[in-house]
Amino acid sequence: MILEKLSEEQKIAVMQSGNVILTACPGSGKTRVIIHKLAYEVSQISEGSKKRIVALTFTVRASEEIFRRLNRMGLNSDRIWSGTLHSFCLEWIIKPYSAYLSELQNGYSIADETFCGDLISSLKDKYGLKQIDPVNLRFKRDGSFAEPLSIQKKLLLEYHEILKENKVIDFELILLYSYRLLCEFPKIAKTLSNIFKLICVDEYQDTQDLLYAIICSIINAGDGSTSLFLVGDTDQAIYTSLGGVAKDIDAIRTEIGNKNILPLTLTGNYRSNQRIIDFYKHFQTQRIEIKALGTNANEKGLITFNNSIEQKDVVNEIARLIQLSLDQGIPEDEICILVPQWWLMTSISRKLRSLLPNVNFDASGLAPMSRNRENIWYKLSRLFLTEPNPKIYSTRYRWASELRDLFRSQTNTQFKEEYLETRDLLRLINSIKSDEIEAIHYLIDCFDQFLISVEIDYTNFTELVENRKIFFDNIESRLNDPEFKVPSDIVSFKSFYREMTGVIINTCVGVKGEEFETVIAYGLLFGYVPHWNEIYSGNGIDASKKLMYVICSRAKNNLHLISEKGRTTRRGDELIVNPELNSNTFVYDEI
């Protein structure tokens, strides 16, 4: 049953034992292979064994998709742990072993993104840097800063002093401390290798060097008992500026102590028609042949390129293209708008909602409460902001289970006995109602009702008090930021959590791994795609190709590309069309 619907390439990858590096072209069924690999490996674990499987993803959304698909297949996911790389380090290394490090022995909390962003911004002013000047927060394996510039290093020293004073650790410290724990206390890595039979890493080409070191420390400690399964595509390595490293097979072999690792490839594309594939071949850096194998392989679809429209008319044109797709019978959630930079999401979402009032839009990336997903109050809030629904029951069940365990670890107490079972806890949460209209007041009311029911007084626990303040301060900050203009009512807040119920609005980098019948991408301009930071680093051409490759390969049948006129630099110079797109000699459709 696990293998019956897979292609031969996919079956080989799923059944292959030992260490594997799988290169998967767009639409080749990468996620399907990961799901079936997890299911297959779990089926090979004996009933009495305590072994588990790990699936590490680049985004929370990708992790949730893994569980959704497993549940749709009717497979038990109890032996599978899936989450982001940072979440893995926090859950399996930092939390259980923090007492081993002097920096964490007296307690810690996870730094809120807003707090860190505001702190870096104020320090830039203090050290005479422009707000657009990049600061590399990452660490090298030896604990030194990856940032090469002296002024930025001075800024980072003060930044970390402030973090230390506040007893908070940011995402980069999570990685550094995790690596130190594994290096300084080898028994931790050995314990983890005894737990995990397989570590599967999705989008390995965008993995930071420190994360390779963490993962491979566990692999090496197992001396063959834990296997590594890397899945990715170096043509989609678009996080270089964020520290992503697309290591080749020789480098990975060295990382795992020169153990054997088998290279495999998925070349068939079950997503896009051949015409779209032939179009985005122009942006490939690896010349592997990609053949359309899906039911739409020979469809013509639409591929348009508009480089004459003015900036002021872009939203109207996007609205027209959305309506064109809807008129063709394409569902809302099969249409995606790709925004070149995240800060443009708010304005485009607001304008499109105004132009198309009868169309639903999903711009969940704007959610004002999602800046720190590790905050326990965020985890509670998403249960109150999602409606009970059979389609997401398994997801909410897992959230409730995780929440129960977090409260137990942070309070050293249990919930009231009648809510110890996850199913009963979820029923309680579903039963809690509030008449409050404003989102913050609604959440406070629901939180308080919940705590009374489970008989926990959060004010007795410093960590809960601090994290609750951080959670609501973060929401207030986003609500008061004129750049975002996020509505404050509870109906709008709940809309951020609707499961794919409208036209998707996302960034070019945030959409990786997803697919849509129609993709509409605008702002395809040099300085937007790629960002100036990539251009200044000398990586502009490579970054440009890979971003365009990712953008175009999301489309199944229709691809609309827009490089509008009228956008300028801060100095007033007009931005030009993305050069890689401009050099693609293709006969576009006219509509």
Coordinates of C-alpha atoms in Angstrom, one line a residue:
M1 CA 0.0 0.0 0.0
I2 CA 2.8 2.4 0.9
L3 CA 4.6 2.0 -2.5
E4 CA 1.8 1.2 -4.9
K5 CA 1.2 4.7 -6.3
L6 CA 4.9 5.7 -6.6
S7 CA 6.9 5.9 -9.8
E8 CA 10.0 3.6 -10.1
E9 CA 12.3 6.5 -9.3
Q10 CA 10.2 7.3 -6.2
K11 CA 10.1 3.7 -5.1
I12 CA 13.8 3.3 -5.3
A13 CA 14.3 6.4 -3.1
V14 CA 11.7 5.3 -0.5
M15 CA 13.1 1.7 -0.2
Q16 CA 16.8 2.6 -0.3
S17 CA 18.5 1.9 3.0
G18 CA 21.5 3.8 4.4
N19 CA 22.4 7.4 3.7
V20 CA 20.9 9.1 0.7
I21 CA 21.1 12.5 -1.0
L22 CA 18.1 12.9 -3.3
T23 CA 18.0 15.6 -5.9
A24 CA 14.4 16.3 -6.7
C25 CA 13.5 18.7 -9.6
P26 CA 10.3 20.8 -9.2
G27 CA 7.1 18.8 -9.3
S28 CA 8.9 15.5 -9.1
G29 CA 6.9 14.4 -6.0
K30 CA 9.5 15.3 -3.4
T31 CA 6.9 15.7 -0.6
R32 CA 5.2 12.5 -1.7
V33 CA 8.6 10.7 -1.5
I34 CA 9.3 12.2 2.0
I35 CA 5.8 11.1 3.2
H36 CA 6.2 7.6 1.9
K37 CA 9.8 7.3 3.1
L38 CA 8.6 8.2 6.6
A39 CA 5.7 5.7 6.4
Y40 CA 8.0 3.0 5.0
E41 CA 10.7 3.5 7.6
V42 CA 8.1 3.4 10.4
S43 CA 6.8 0.1 9.0
Q44 CA 10.3 -1.3 9.4
I45 CA 10.5 -0.6 13.1
S46 CA 9.7 -3.5 15.3
E47 CA 6.6 -3.2 17.5
G48 CA 8.6 -3.2 20.8
S49 CA 11.2 -0.7 19.6
K50 CA 11.3 2.9 20.9
K51 CA 13.0 4.1 17.7
R52 CA 11.5 7.2 16.0
I53 CA 11.9 9.0 12.7
V54 CA 12.7 12.7 12.3
A55 CA 11.5 14.9 9.4
L56 CA 13.2 18.3 9.4
T57 CA 11.5 21.0 7.3
F58 CA 12.4 24.5 6.3
T59 CA 9.0 26.0 7.3
V60 CA 6.3 25.3 9.8
R61 CA 3.8 25.1 6.9
A62 CA 5.9 22.2 5.3
S63 CA 5.9 20.3 8.6
E64 CA 2.1 20.7 9.0
E65 CA 1.7 19.4 5.4
I66 CA 3.6 16.3 6.3
F67 CA 1.2 15.5 9.1
R68 CA -1.8 16.3 7.0
R69 CA -0.7 13.9 4.3
L70 CA 0.1 11.1 6.7
N71 CA -3.3 11.4 8.3
R72 CA -5.0 11.4 4.9
M73 CA -3.2 8.2 4.2
G74 CA -4.6 6.8 7.5
L75 CA -1.1 6.3 8.9
N76 CA -0.2 6.6 12.6
S77 CA 2.3 9.4 13.0
D78 CA 3.2 8.8 16.7
R79 CA 6.7 7.5 15.8
I80 CA 7.4 10.6 13.6
W81 CA 8.6 13.9 14.9
S82 CA 8.4 16.7 12.3
G83 CA 9.2 20.4 12.6
T84 CA 11.7 23.0 11.6
L85 CA 15.4 22.7 12.2
H86 CA 15.3 25.3 15.0
S87 CA 12.3 23.6 16.6
F88 CA 14.2 20.3 16.6
C89 CA 17.2 21.8 18.4
L90 CA 15.0 23.5 20.9
E91 CA 12.8 20.5 21.6
W92 CA 15.4 17.7 21.6
I93 CA 18.6 19.5 22.7
I94 CA 18.1 22.8 24.4
K95 CA 15.1 22.0 26.6
P96 CA 16.3 18.7 28.0
Y97 CA 19.9 19.6 28.4
S98 CA 20.0 23.4 29.1
A99 CA 21.3 22.8 32.6
Y100 CA 24.6 21.6 31.2
L101 CA 25.5 25.0 29.9
S102 CA 26.3 27.9 32.2
E103 CA 24.7 30.4 29.9
L104 CA 21.3 28.6 30.3
Q105 CA 21.5 27.2 33.9
N106 CA 19.7 30.2 35.4
G107 CA 16.8 30.1 33.0
Y108 CA 16.1 31.5 29.5
S109 CA 13.3 32.4 27.2
I110 CA 13.2 32.5 23.4
A111 CA 13.7 36.0 22.0
D112 CA 10.8 37.5 20.2
E113 CA 11.4 38.5 16.6
T114 CA 10.0 42.0 17.3
F115 CA 12.3 42.5 20.3
C116 CA 15.3 41.4 18.3
G117 CA 14.4 43.4 15.2
D118 CA 13.8 46.6 17.3
L119 CA 17.1 46.0 19.2
I120 CA 19.1 45.6 16.0
S121 CA 17.5 48.6 14.5
S122 CA 18.3 50.8 17.5
L123 CA 21.9 49.5 17.6
K124 CA 22.3 50.4 13.9
D125 CA 21.5 54.0 14.8
K126 CA 23.9 53.9 17.6
Y127 CA 26.8 52.6 15.5
G128 CA 26.1 54.9 12.5
L129 CA 24.8 52.2 10.2
K130 CA 21.9 52.6 7.8
Q131 CA 18.7 50.6 8.5
I132 CA 19.2 48.8 5.1
D133 CA 22.8 47.8 6.1
P134 CA 22.7 44.0 6.6
V135 CA 24.0 42.5 9.9
N136 CA 24.8 38.7 9.8
L137 CA 23.6 37.2 13.1
R138 CA 25.0 33.8 12.4
F139 CA 27.8 32.0 14.2
K140 CA 30.6 29.8 12.9
R141 CA 31.2 26.4 14.4
D142 CA 33.9 27.8 16.7
G143 CA 31.4 30.3 18.2
S144 CA 32.8 33.4 16.4
F145 CA 30.6 35.7 14.4
A146 CA 30.1 34.9 10.7
E147 CA 29.8 38.7 10.2
P148 CA 33.1 40.0 8.6
L149 CA 32.7 43.7 9.1
S150 CA 34.2 45.4 12.3
I151 CA 31.3 47.9 13.0
Q152 CA 28.7 45.1 12.7
K153 CA 30.8 42.9 15.0
K154 CA 30.8 45.7 17.6
L155 CA 27.1 45.9 17.2
L156 CA 26.7 42.2 17.7
L157 CA 28.8 42.2 20.9
E158 CA 26.4 44.7 22.4
Y159 CA 23.4 42.9 21.0
H160 CA 24.4 39.7 22.7
E161 CA 25.2 41.5 26.0
I162 CA 21.6 42.8 26.0
L163 CA 20.2 39.3 25.2
K164 CA 22.3 37.9 28.1
E165 CA 21.0 40.6 30.5
N166 CA 17.5 39.7 29.6
K167 CA 18.1 36.0 29.7
V168 CA 16.8 35.4 26.2
I169 CA 18.3 33.5 23.3
D170 CA 17.6 34.1 19.6
F171 CA 17.4 31.5 16.9
E172 CA 21.1 31.7 16.2
L173 CA 22.0 31.1 19.8
I174 CA 19.6 28.1 19.7
L175 CA 21.9 26.6 17.0
L176 CA 25.2 27.6 18.7
Y177 CA 24.2 26.2 22.1
S178 CA 22.8 23.0 20.5
Y179 CA 26.1 22.4 18.7
R180 CA 28.1 23.1 21.9
L181 CA 26.0 20.7 23.9
L182 CA 26.6 18.0 21.3
C183 CA 30.3 18.7 21.2
E184 CA 31.0 19.1 24.9
F185 CA 28.7 16.3 26.0
P186 CA 29.0 13.5 23.4
K187 CA 26.5 11.3 25.3
I188 CA 23.7 13.7 24.2
A189 CA 24.4 13.0 20.5
K190 CA 24.7 9.3 21.4
T191 CA 21.3 9.3 23.2
L192 CA 19.7 11.0 20.2
S193 CA 21.2 8.6 17.7
N194 CA 19.7 5.8 19.8
I195 CA 16.3 7.4 19.6
F196 CA 16.2 8.2 15.9
K197 CA 16.4 5.6 13.1
L198 CA 16.3 8.1 10.3
I199 CA 16.8 11.9 10.0
C200 CA 15.1 13.2 6.9
V201 CA 16.1 16.8 5.9
D202 CA 13.9 18.6 3.4
E203 CA 15.4 21.5 1.3
Y204 CA 18.9 20.5 2.4
Q205 CA 20.4 23.0 0.0
D206 CA 19.1 25.9 2.2
T207 CA 20.5 24.4 5.4
Q208 CA 23.0 26.5 7.5
D209 CA 26.5 25.1 8.1
L210 CA 25.9 25.0 11.8
L211 CA 22.8 22.8 11.2
Y212 CA 24.7 20.4 9.1
A213 CA 27.2 20.1 12.0
I214 CA 24.3 19.4 14.5
I215 CA 22.6 16.8 12.3
C216 CA 25.8 15.1 11.4
S217 CA 27.0 15.0 15.0
I218 CA 24.0 12.8 15.7
I219 CA 24.5 10.7 12.6
N220 CA 28.2 10.1 13.5
A221 CA 27.4 9.3 17.1
G222 CA 25.1 6.5 15.9
D223 CA 28.0 4.8 14.0
G224 CA 25.5 3.5 11.4
S225 CA 22.4 3.1 13.5
T226 CA 21.0 6.4 12.3
S227 CA 20.6 7.1 8.6
L228 CA 20.5 10.5 6.8
F229 CA 18.0 11.2 4.0
L230 CA 18.6 14.6 2.4
V231 CA 16.2 15.9 -0.2
G232 CA 16.5 19.1 -2.2
D233 CA 17.5 20.8 -5.4
T234 CA 20.5 23.1 -5.7
D235 CA 18.7 25.1 -8.4
Q236 CA 16.3 26.1 -5.7
A237 CA 19.0 27.3 -3.2
I238 CA 17.5 30.7 -2.6
Y239 CA 18.6 31.3 1.0
T240 CA 22.3 31.8 0.4
S241 CA 22.1 35.3 1.9
L242 CA 20.5 33.7 5.1
G243 CA 23.3 31.2 5.4
G244 CA 22.0 28.4 3.3
V245 CA 24.7 26.1 2.0
A246 CA 24.1 23.7 -0.9
K247 CA 26.9 21.2 0.0
D248 CA 27.9 18.7 -2.6
I249 CA 28.0 15.0 -2.0
D250 CA 31.7 15.0 -1.2
A251 CA 31.3 17.6 1.5
I252 CA 28.3 15.8 3.0
R253 CA 30.3 12.5 2.9
T254 CA 33.1 14.2 4.9
E255 CA 30.5 15.6 7.4
I256 CA 29.3 12.0 8.2
G257 CA 32.8 10.6 8.7
N258 CA 33.3 9.4 5.1
K259 CA 30.4 6.9 5.4
N260 CA 28.8 5.9 2.2
I261 CA 26.0 8.1 0.9
L262 CA 24.1 7.3 -2.3
P263 CA 23.1 10.0 -4.8
L264 CA 19.6 9.5 -6.3
T265 CA 17.6 11.7 -8.6
L266 CA 13.9 12.4 -9.4
T267 CA 13.6 13.8 -12.9
G268 CA 9.9 13.5 -13.8
N269 CA 7.7 16.5 -13.2
Y270 CA 4.1 15.7 -12.3
R271 CA 3.2 19.4 -11.7
S272 CA 3.8 21.6 -14.7
N273 CA 3.0 21.3 -18.4
Q274 CA 6.0 20.8 -20.7
R275 CA 5.6 24.4 -22.0
I276 CA 6.2 25.9 -18.6
I277 CA 9.1 23.5 -17.9
D278 CA 10.7 24.5 -21.2
F279 CA 10.2 28.2 -20.2
Y280 CA 12.0 27.9 -16.8
K281 CA 14.8 25.8 -18.2
H282 CA 16.3 29.1 -19.1
F283 CA 17.0 29.7 -15.4
Q284 CA 18.5 26.3 -14.6
T285 CA 22.1 26.1 -13.4
Q286 CA 22.1 22.3 -13.5
R287 CA 21.4 21.0 -17.0
I288 CA 19.3 18.0 -16.0
E289 CA 16.5 17.2 -18.4
I290 CA 13.0 17.6 -16.9
K291 CA 10.1 15.9 -18.5
A292 CA 6.4 16.6 -17.8
L293 CA 4.7 13.4 -16.7
G294 CA 1.5 14.7 -15.3
T295 CA -2.0 14.6 -16.8
N296 CA -1.5 18.2 -18.0
A297 CA 1.9 17.4 -19.7
N298 CA 0.7 18.5 -23.1
E299 CA -1.6 21.4 -22.2
K300 CA -0.6 24.8 -23.6
G301 CA -1.8 26.9 -20.7
L302 CA -0.9 30.6 -20.6
I303 CA 2.5 32.3 -20.2
T304 CA 2.5 36.1 -20.3
F305 CA 5.0 38.8 -19.6
N306 CA 4.0 42.4 -19.1
N307 CA 6.9 44.9 -18.9
S308 CA 5.1 47.9 -20.1
I309 CA 2.5 48.4 -17.3
E310 CA 2.9 51.3 -14.9
Q311 CA 3.2 50.7 -11.2
K312 CA -0.1 52.5 -10.5
D313 CA -2.0 50.1 -12.7
V314 CA -0.4 46.8 -11.4
V315 CA -3.1 46.0 -8.8
N316 CA -5.9 46.4 -11.4
E317 CA -4.0 44.1 -13.8
I318 CA -3.5 41.5 -11.1
A319 CA -7.2 41.7 -10.2
R320 CA -8.0 41.1 -13.9
L321 CA -5.7 38.1 -14.1
I322 CA -7.3 36.6 -10.9
Q323 CA -10.8 37.1 -12.4
L324 CA -9.6 35.5 -15.7
S325 CA -8.6 32.4 -13.8
L326 CA -11.8 32.3 -11.7
D327 CA -13.8 32.6 -14.9
Q328 CA -12.0 29.5 -16.2
G329 CA -13.2 27.6 -13.2
I330 CA -9.9 27.6 -11.4
P331 CA -10.5 27.5 -7.6
E332 CA -9.4 30.4 -5.4
D333 CA -6.8 28.4 -3.6
E334 CA -5.2 27.3 -6.9
I335 CA -4.3 30.9 -7.6
C336 CA -1.2 32.5 -6.1
I337 CA 0.1 36.1 -6.1
L338 CA 3.8 36.3 -5.6
V339 CA 5.1 39.5 -3.9
P340 CA 8.8 40.4 -4.5
Q341 CA 9.4 41.7 -1.0
W342 CA 7.4 40.9 2.2
W343 CA 6.8 44.5 3.1
L344 CA 4.6 44.8 0.0
M345 CA 2.1 42.1 1.2
T346 CA 0.0 44.4 3.3
S347 CA -0.8 47.0 0.6
I348 CA -1.4 44.4 -2.2
S349 CA -3.7 42.4 0.1
R350 CA -5.7 45.4 1.1
K351 CA -6.1 46.7 -2.4
L352 CA -7.1 43.3 -3.9
R353 CA -9.7 42.8 -1.2
S354 CA -11.1 46.2 -2.1
L355 CA -11.2 45.5 -5.9
L356 CA -12.5 41.9 -5.5
P357 CA -14.8 42.0 -2.5
N358 CA -16.4 38.6 -3.3
V359 CA -13.0 36.8 -3.5
N360 CA -11.3 35.3 -0.5
F361 CA -7.6 35.9 0.1
D362 CA -5.2 34.0 2.2
A363 CA -2.3 36.2 3.4
S364 CA -1.5 34.3 6.6
G365 CA 2.1 35.6 6.5
L366 CA 0.7 38.9 7.8
A367 CA -0.6 37.4 11.0
P368 CA 0.4 39.8 13.8
M369 CA 0.7 36.9 16.4
S370 CA 3.1 34.7 14.5
R371 CA 6.5 36.3 15.1
N372 CA 7.5 33.8 17.8
R373 CA 6.0 30.4 17.1
E374 CA 7.8 28.9 20.1
N375 CA 6.0 31.1 22.6
I376 CA 3.5 29.0 24.6
W377 CA 0.9 31.7 24.3
Y378 CA 1.2 31.7 20.5
K379 CA 0.6 27.9 20.6
L380 CA -2.5 28.4 22.7
S381 CA -3.8 31.3 20.5
R382 CA -3.8 29.3 17.3
L383 CA -6.2 26.8 19.0
F384 CA -8.6 29.6 19.8
L385 CA -8.2 31.2 16.4
T386 CA -9.0 28.1 14.4
E387 CA -12.5 26.6 14.2
P388 CA -13.1 22.9 14.8
N389 CA -13.1 21.3 11.4
P390 CA -12.6 17.6 10.4
K391 CA -10.0 18.6 7.8
I392 CA -7.7 20.0 10.5
Y393 CA -8.7 17.9 13.4
S394 CA -5.4 16.0 13.5
T395 CA -3.5 19.2 13.3
R396 CA -5.4 20.8 16.2
Y397 CA -5.1 17.5 18.2
R398 CA -1.3 17.7 17.8
W399 CA -1.3 21.3 18.9
A400 CA -3.3 20.5 22.0
S401 CA -1.0 17.6 22.9
E402 CA 2.1 19.9 22.4
L403 CA 0.4 22.6 24.5
R404 CA -0.3 20.2 27.4
D405 CA 3.4 19.0 27.4
L406 CA 4.6 22.6 27.3
F407 CA 2.5 23.7 30.3
R408 CA 3.7 20.6 32.2
S409 CA 7.4 21.4 31.5
Q410 CA 7.1 25.1 32.3
T411 CA 5.0 24.7 35.5
N412 CA 6.1 21.3 36.7
T413 CA 2.4 20.6 37.3
Q414 CA -0.4 18.7 35.5
F415 CA -3.6 20.1 34.2
K416 CA -6.8 19.2 36.1
E417 CA -7.2 15.5 35.9
E418 CA -10.2 15.6 33.6
Y419 CA -8.1 17.4 30.9
L420 CA -5.0 15.2 30.9
E421 CA -6.1 13.4 27.8
T422 CA -5.5 15.4 24.6
R423 CA -9.0 14.7 23.3
D424 CA -10.6 16.0 26.5
L425 CA -8.3 19.1 26.4
L426 CA -9.3 19.8 22.8
R427 CA -13.0 19.5 23.8
L428 CA -12.5 22.1 26.5
I429 CA -10.8 24.5 24.2
N430 CA -13.6 24.1 21.6
S431 CA -16.2 24.9 24.3
I432 CA -14.6 28.2 25.4
K433 CA -16.4 31.2 23.9
S434 CA -16.0 34.9 24.2
D435 CA -18.2 37.9 23.3
E436 CA -15.2 40.2 22.9
I437 CA -14.9 41.8 19.5
E438 CA -11.3 43.1 19.7
A439 CA -8.8 40.3 19.1
I440 CA -6.5 41.1 22.1
H441 CA -9.5 41.2 24.5
Y442 CA -10.9 38.1 22.9
L443 CA -7.6 36.2 23.4
I444 CA -7.2 37.4 27.0
D445 CA -10.7 36.3 27.9
C446 CA -10.2 32.9 26.3
F447 CA -6.8 32.4 27.9
D448 CA -8.2 33.2 31.3
Q449 CA -11.2 30.9 30.9
F450 CA -8.8 28.1 29.8
L451 CA -6.4 28.6 32.8
I452 CA -9.3 28.6 35.3
S453 CA -10.6 25.4 33.8
V454 CA -7.3 23.5 33.9
E455 CA -6.6 25.0 37.4
I456 CA -3.3 26.8 36.6
D457 CA -2.5 30.3 37.9
Y458 CA 0.1 31.5 35.3
T459 CA 1.1 34.5 37.6
N460 CA 2.9 32.0 39.8
F461 CA 5.4 31.2 37.0
T462 CA 7.9 33.8 35.8
E463 CA 8.4 32.3 32.4
L464 CA 4.7 32.2 31.6
V465 CA 4.3 35.8 32.8
E466 CA 7.2 37.1 30.7
N467 CA 6.1 35.1 27.6
R468 CA 2.5 36.3 27.9
K469 CA 3.7 39.9 28.0
I470 CA 6.0 39.4 25.0
F471 CA 3.1 37.8 23.1
F472 CA 0.7 40.6 23.6
D473 CA 3.4 43.3 23.2
N474 CA 4.2 41.8 19.9
I475 CA 0.6 42.0 18.7
E476 CA 0.3 45.6 19.9
S477 CA 3.5 46.5 18.1
R478 CA 2.2 45.1 14.8
L479 CA -1.2 46.6 15.2
N480 CA 0.3 50.1 15.8
D481 CA 2.8 49.8 12.9
P482 CA 1.4 52.0 10.1
E483 CA 3.4 50.0 7.6
F484 CA 1.2 46.9 8.2
K485 CA -2.3 48.4 8.9
V486 CA -3.5 45.1 10.3
P487 CA -7.1 45.1 11.5
S488 CA -7.6 44.5 15.2
D489 CA -10.9 42.7 15.3
I490 CA -11.2 39.0 16.1
V491 CA -12.9 38.1 12.8
S492 CA -9.8 39.4 10.9
F493 CA -7.4 37.6 13.3
K494 CA -9.2 34.3 12.7
S495 CA -9.0 34.9 9.0
F496 CA -5.3 34.6 9.2
Y497 CA -5.6 31.0 10.2
R498 CA -8.1 29.8 7.7
E499 CA -6.7 26.7 5.9
M500 CA -6.1 27.7 2.3
T501 CA -9.5 29.2 1.8
G502 CA -8.6 31.9 -0.8
V503 CA -6.2 33.2 -3.3
I504 CA -2.8 32.8 -1.8
I505 CA -0.6 35.9 -1.3
N506 CA 3.0 35.1 -0.5
T507 CA 6.6 36.1 -1.1
C508 CA 8.7 34.6 -3.7
V509 CA 10.8 32.8 -1.1
G510 CA 7.9 31.8 1.1
V511 CA 6.1 29.9 -1.6
K512 CA 8.9 27.4 -2.2
G513 CA 7.6 23.8 -2.2
E514 CA 4.0 24.7 -3.1
E515 CA 2.2 24.6 -6.4
F516 CA -0.8 26.3 -8.1
E517 CA -2.8 26.2 -11.2
T518 CA -2.1 29.9 -11.8
V519 CA 0.9 31.9 -10.6
I520 CA 0.9 35.7 -10.9
A521 CA 4.3 37.3 -10.0
Y522 CA 4.9 41.0 -10.1
G523 CA 7.8 43.3 -9.1
L524 CA 10.2 41.2 -11.1
L525 CA 12.8 44.0 -11.1
F526 CA 16.6 44.1 -10.4
G527 CA 16.8 45.1 -6.8
Y528 CA 13.6 43.4 -5.8
V529 CA 14.3 40.0 -7.4
P530 CA 17.0 39.5 -6.4
H531 CA 17.3 41.9 -3.4
W532 CA 20.1 44.5 -3.4
N533 CA 21.9 42.5 -0.6
E534 CA 22.4 39.6 -3.0
I535 CA 23.5 42.0 -5.8
Y536 CA 26.0 43.9 -3.5
S537 CA 27.5 40.5 -2.3
G538 CA 28.4 39.6 -5.9
N539 CA 25.8 36.8 -6.0
G540 CA 23.2 38.7 -8.1
I541 CA 23.2 36.6 -11.3
D542 CA 23.1 33.2 -9.4
A543 CA 20.4 34.5 -7.0
S544 CA 18.4 35.9 -9.9
K545 CA 18.3 32.6 -11.8
K546 CA 17.3 30.6 -8.8
L547 CA 14.6 33.0 -7.7
M548 CA 13.1 33.0 -11.2
Y549 CA 13.4 29.2 -11.3
V550 CA 11.5 28.9 -8.1
I551 CA 8.8 31.4 -9.1
C552 CA 8.1 29.9 -12.5
S553 CA 8.2 26.3 -11.3
R554 CA 5.3 26.8 -8.9
A555 CA 2.9 27.0 -11.8
K556 CA 1.0 24.0 -13.2
N557 CA -0.6 25.6 -16.3
N558 CA -0.7 29.4 -16.2
L559 CA 2.1 31.8 -15.4
H560 CA 1.8 35.6 -15.5
L561 CA 5.0 37.6 -15.0
I562 CA 5.0 41.4 -14.4
S563 CA 7.9 43.8 -14.4
E564 CA 6.2 47.1 -13.9
K565 CA 7.5 50.6 -14.7
G566 CA 7.8 53.4 -12.2
R567 CA 9.5 51.8 -9.2
T568 CA 12.7 53.5 -8.2
T569 CA 15.6 53.3 -5.9
R570 CA 15.9 55.6 -2.9
R571 CA 18.0 57.9 -5.1
G572 CA 15.2 58.0 -7.7
D573 CA 16.8 55.8 -10.3
E574 CA 14.2 53.6 -12.1
L575 CA 14.5 49.8 -11.4
I576 CA 15.1 47.7 -14.5
V577 CA 13.6 44.4 -15.5
N578 CA 15.2 41.3 -13.9
P579 CA 18.0 40.7 -16.4
E580 CA 17.6 36.9 -16.5
L581 CA 13.9 37.2 -17.3
N582 CA 14.6 39.9 -19.8
S583 CA 17.1 37.7 -21.7
N584 CA 14.6 34.8 -22.0
T585 CA 13.6 34.8 -25.7
F586 CA 10.2 33.2 -25.5
V587 CA 7.0 33.8 -27.5
Y588 CA 4.6 34.9 -24.8
D589 CA 0.8 34.7 -25.0
E590 CA -1.3 37.8 -25.2
I591 CA -4.6 38.1 -23.4

